[in-house]
Amino acid sequence: MERPASPADHALSLSAPPRHPAQPIPDLATVLATGERGDYAAAVRLGAALPEDQRGPALASVFGRWASQDRSAAATAALALTDTLARDIAWSAVVQQWAPADPATLASYASDLPPGAVRNIALDSALGHWLESDPPAAIAWVEALPSSPEDDVIVARIAQHPGLIGSQPELAIAWAEAIRDPVLRSRTLGTVVREWRDINPAAAEHYARTSPELTPGEREDILVGERFTPHP
């Protein structure tokens, strides 16, 4: 018995639309108008037939609008695209809509994805927005993740974000302290303290000398690396 088509089957079909040789290639305006009417699946199929220089902008627009209406469906369709470049463009558009609106849910969704760029893009954006809206909850979520080098890289990227260090250096330090891999943790802490020192040298040095969260090795690396004046 032939199994019924699933939503995933439908999404997979979006990246490979059949087209009769005599059928004209749609123009960008038609694709965008189709998306604006809410017929997102059709818009994606039409967009896949556009010339290469128009395909990216069309997919970004359609998936951005789709995600604003139905994030789950847009995410499923984006990740099912078989063309890597098209998938990355579509996924980025979904993430850009999803992350500001509900970063916690996006972070949870992304954490279940296989390791790789798709997962990293979503986690990076989700955690960045979550950090702005509810720092304690975001940090608690990261701390509860199973130990994984993949997630440590994401946390390090957030901790070293210039905007975060510039506005809330103590929070950037907290992100760095959540890293489980000792080598990456030490390197990230050094980077954050270095940037912090440019903003507030006294506070950065006080942290380096007195924080109970630092191991002796981390403390020595930071003090020597940043050339803080030794105690008399």
Coordinates of C-alpha atoms in Angstrom, one line a residue:
M1 CA 0.0 0.0 0.0
E2 CA 1.3 3.4 -0.9
R3 CA 1.8 5.5 2.2
P4 CA 0.1 8.9 2.4
A5 CA 2.2 12.0 1.8
S6 CA 3.5 13.6 4.9
P7 CA 4.2 17.3 5.6
A8 CA 7.9 16.5 5.2
D9 CA 7.3 15.0 1.8
H10 CA 5.5 18.2 0.8
A11 CA 8.3 20.4 2.1
L12 CA 10.9 18.3 0.2
S13 CA 9.0 18.9 -3.0
L14 CA 9.4 22.6 -2.7
S15 CA 13.0 22.7 -3.9
A16 CA 12.4 20.7 -7.1
P17 CA 9.3 22.0 -8.9
P18 CA 8.5 20.2 -12.1
R19 CA 8.3 22.7 -15.0
H20 CA 7.3 22.0 -18.6
P21 CA 10.0 23.1 -21.1
A22 CA 7.5 25.6 -22.7
Q23 CA 6.4 27.0 -19.3
P24 CA 7.8 30.6 -18.9
I25 CA 10.1 31.3 -15.9
P26 CA 8.2 33.4 -13.4
D27 CA 9.5 36.8 -12.6
L28 CA 10.4 38.1 -9.1
A29 CA 7.3 40.2 -8.8
T30 CA 5.1 37.2 -9.3
V31 CA 6.9 35.2 -6.7
L32 CA 6.7 38.0 -4.1
A33 CA 3.0 38.6 -4.9
T34 CA 2.3 34.9 -4.4
G35 CA 4.0 35.0 -1.0
E36 CA 2.1 38.1 0.0
R37 CA -1.1 36.3 -0.7
G38 CA -0.1 33.6 1.8
D39 CA 0.5 30.8 -0.7
Y40 CA 4.0 30.3 0.6
A41 CA 4.5 26.8 -0.8
A42 CA 3.7 27.9 -4.3
A43 CA 5.9 31.0 -3.9
V44 CA 8.8 28.8 -2.9
R45 CA 8.3 26.5 -5.9
L46 CA 8.1 29.5 -8.2
G47 CA 11.1 31.1 -6.6
A48 CA 13.2 28.0 -7.1
A49 CA 12.9 28.6 -10.9
L50 CA 14.1 32.2 -10.8
P51 CA 17.5 33.2 -12.1
E52 CA 20.2 32.8 -9.6
D53 CA 20.6 36.5 -8.8
Q54 CA 16.9 36.8 -7.9
R55 CA 16.4 33.4 -6.2
G56 CA 18.1 34.4 -2.9
P57 CA 16.1 37.7 -2.4
A58 CA 12.9 35.9 -3.3
L59 CA 13.4 33.1 -0.9
A60 CA 14.5 35.4 1.9
S61 CA 11.3 37.5 1.4
V62 CA 9.0 34.5 1.2
F63 CA 10.4 32.6 4.1
G64 CA 10.6 35.8 6.2
R65 CA 6.9 36.5 5.6
W66 CA 6.0 32.8 6.1
A67 CA 7.9 32.7 9.4
S68 CA 6.0 35.7 10.6
Q69 CA 2.8 33.8 10.2
D70 CA 3.7 30.2 11.0
R71 CA 7.3 29.7 12.3
S72 CA 7.0 25.9 12.6
A73 CA 5.8 25.4 9.0
A74 CA 8.4 27.8 7.6
A75 CA 11.2 26.1 9.6
T76 CA 10.2 22.7 8.4
A77 CA 10.0 23.8 4.8
A78 CA 13.3 25.7 5.0
L79 CA 15.2 22.8 6.4
A80 CA 13.8 20.4 3.9
L81 CA 15.2 22.3 0.9
T82 CA 17.7 20.1 -0.9
D83 CA 19.8 23.0 -2.4
T84 CA 22.3 24.0 0.3
L85 CA 22.4 27.7 -0.6
A86 CA 18.7 28.0 -0.9
R87 CA 18.3 26.2 2.5
D88 CA 20.7 28.5 4.2
I89 CA 19.0 31.6 2.8
A90 CA 15.6 30.4 3.8
W91 CA 16.7 29.2 7.2
S92 CA 18.4 32.6 8.0
A93 CA 15.1 34.4 7.1
V94 CA 13.2 32.1 9.4
V95 CA 15.7 32.6 12.2
Q96 CA 15.6 36.4 11.8
Q97 CA 11.8 36.4 12.3
W98 CA 11.8 33.8 15.1
A99 CA 14.6 34.9 17.3
P100 CA 13.3 38.3 18.3
A101 CA 9.8 37.0 18.8
D102 CA 10.4 33.9 20.9
P103 CA 14.1 33.2 21.4
A104 CA 13.5 30.6 24.1
T105 CA 11.5 28.4 21.8
L106 CA 13.9 28.8 18.9
A107 CA 16.8 27.8 21.2
S108 CA 15.0 24.7 22.3
Y109 CA 14.1 23.9 18.6
A110 CA 17.7 24.5 17.5
S111 CA 19.2 22.4 20.3
D112 CA 17.5 19.3 18.8
L113 CA 19.0 19.9 15.3
P114 CA 22.1 17.9 14.2
P115 CA 25.5 19.7 14.9
G116 CA 26.5 22.1 12.2
A117 CA 26.1 25.5 10.7
V118 CA 22.2 25.4 10.6
R119 CA 22.1 24.6 14.3
N120 CA 24.8 27.2 15.2
I121 CA 23.1 30.0 13.3
A122 CA 19.8 29.5 15.1
L123 CA 21.4 29.1 18.6
D124 CA 23.6 32.1 18.1
S125 CA 20.7 34.3 17.1
A126 CA 18.3 32.9 19.7
L127 CA 20.7 33.2 22.6
G128 CA 21.7 36.7 21.6
H129 CA 18.1 37.9 21.7
W130 CA 17.3 35.9 24.8
L131 CA 20.3 37.3 26.5
E132 CA 18.8 40.8 26.0
S133 CA 15.3 40.0 27.1
D134 CA 15.8 37.6 30.0
P135 CA 19.5 37.1 30.9
P136 CA 19.0 34.8 33.9
A137 CA 16.7 32.4 32.0
A138 CA 19.1 32.3 29.0
I139 CA 22.1 31.6 31.2
A140 CA 20.2 28.9 33.2
W141 CA 19.2 27.2 29.9
V142 CA 22.8 27.2 28.7
E143 CA 24.1 25.8 32.0
A144 CA 21.5 23.0 31.8
L145 CA 22.6 21.8 28.4
P146 CA 24.4 18.5 28.3
S147 CA 28.2 18.9 28.1
S148 CA 29.0 19.2 24.4
P149 CA 31.9 20.9 22.6
E150 CA 29.4 22.0 20.0
D151 CA 27.4 24.0 22.5
D152 CA 30.6 25.4 24.1
V153 CA 31.5 27.0 20.8
I154 CA 28.1 28.7 20.7
V155 CA 28.4 29.9 24.3
A156 CA 31.9 31.3 23.6
R157 CA 30.6 33.1 20.5
I158 CA 27.9 34.8 22.6
A159 CA 30.3 35.6 25.5
Q160 CA 32.7 37.4 23.1
H161 CA 30.0 39.4 21.4
P162 CA 31.4 43.0 21.4
G163 CA 27.9 44.5 22.1
L164 CA 27.5 42.4 25.1
I165 CA 30.9 43.0 26.5
G166 CA 30.5 46.8 25.8
S167 CA 27.2 47.1 27.6
Q168 CA 27.2 44.3 30.2
P169 CA 30.7 42.9 30.7
E170 CA 29.7 41.0 33.9
L171 CA 27.1 39.1 31.8
A172 CA 29.6 38.3 29.1
I173 CA 31.8 36.9 31.9
A174 CA 28.9 34.7 33.1
W175 CA 28.5 33.3 29.6
A176 CA 32.2 32.5 29.4
E177 CA 32.1 30.9 32.8
A178 CA 29.4 28.5 31.6
I179 CA 31.8 26.9 29.0
R180 CA 32.6 23.4 30.0
D181 CA 35.7 22.7 27.9
P182 CA 38.6 24.0 30.0
V183 CA 40.8 25.2 27.1
L184 CA 38.0 27.1 25.4
R185 CA 36.7 28.5 28.7
S186 CA 40.2 29.8 29.6
R187 CA 40.7 31.4 26.1
T188 CA 37.2 32.9 26.1
L189 CA 37.6 34.4 29.6
G190 CA 40.9 35.9 28.5
T191 CA 39.2 37.5 25.5
V192 CA 36.3 38.9 27.6
V193 CA 38.6 40.3 30.3
R194 CA 40.8 41.9 27.6
E195 CA 37.9 43.7 26.1
W196 CA 36.5 44.6 29.5
R197 CA 39.9 46.1 30.4
D198 CA 39.6 48.6 27.6
I199 CA 36.3 49.8 29.1
N200 CA 36.9 49.5 32.8
P201 CA 40.4 48.5 33.7
A202 CA 39.8 48.5 37.5
A203 CA 36.8 46.3 37.3
A204 CA 38.5 43.9 34.9
E205 CA 41.5 43.6 37.1
H206 CA 39.4 43.1 40.3
Y207 CA 37.6 40.2 38.6
A208 CA 40.8 38.6 37.5
R209 CA 42.3 38.8 41.0
T210 CA 39.3 38.0 43.2
S211 CA 36.7 36.0 41.3
P212 CA 36.0 32.6 43.0
E213 CA 34.9 31.3 39.6
L214 CA 38.4 31.3 38.2
T215 CA 40.7 28.3 38.6
P216 CA 44.3 29.1 39.7
G217 CA 45.4 28.3 36.1
E218 CA 42.9 30.6 34.6
R219 CA 43.7 33.4 37.0
E220 CA 47.4 33.2 36.3
D221 CA 46.9 33.1 32.5
I222 CA 44.7 36.2 32.6
L223 CA 47.0 38.2 35.0
V224 CA 50.1 37.4 33.0
G225 CA 48.4 37.7 29.6
E226 CA 46.8 41.0 30.3
R227 CA 49.9 42.3 32.1
F228 CA 48.1 43.5 35.2
T229 CA 50.4 45.2 37.6
P230 CA 51.6 42.7 40.2
H231 CA 50.8 43.2 43.8
P232 CA 53.6 44.9 45.8

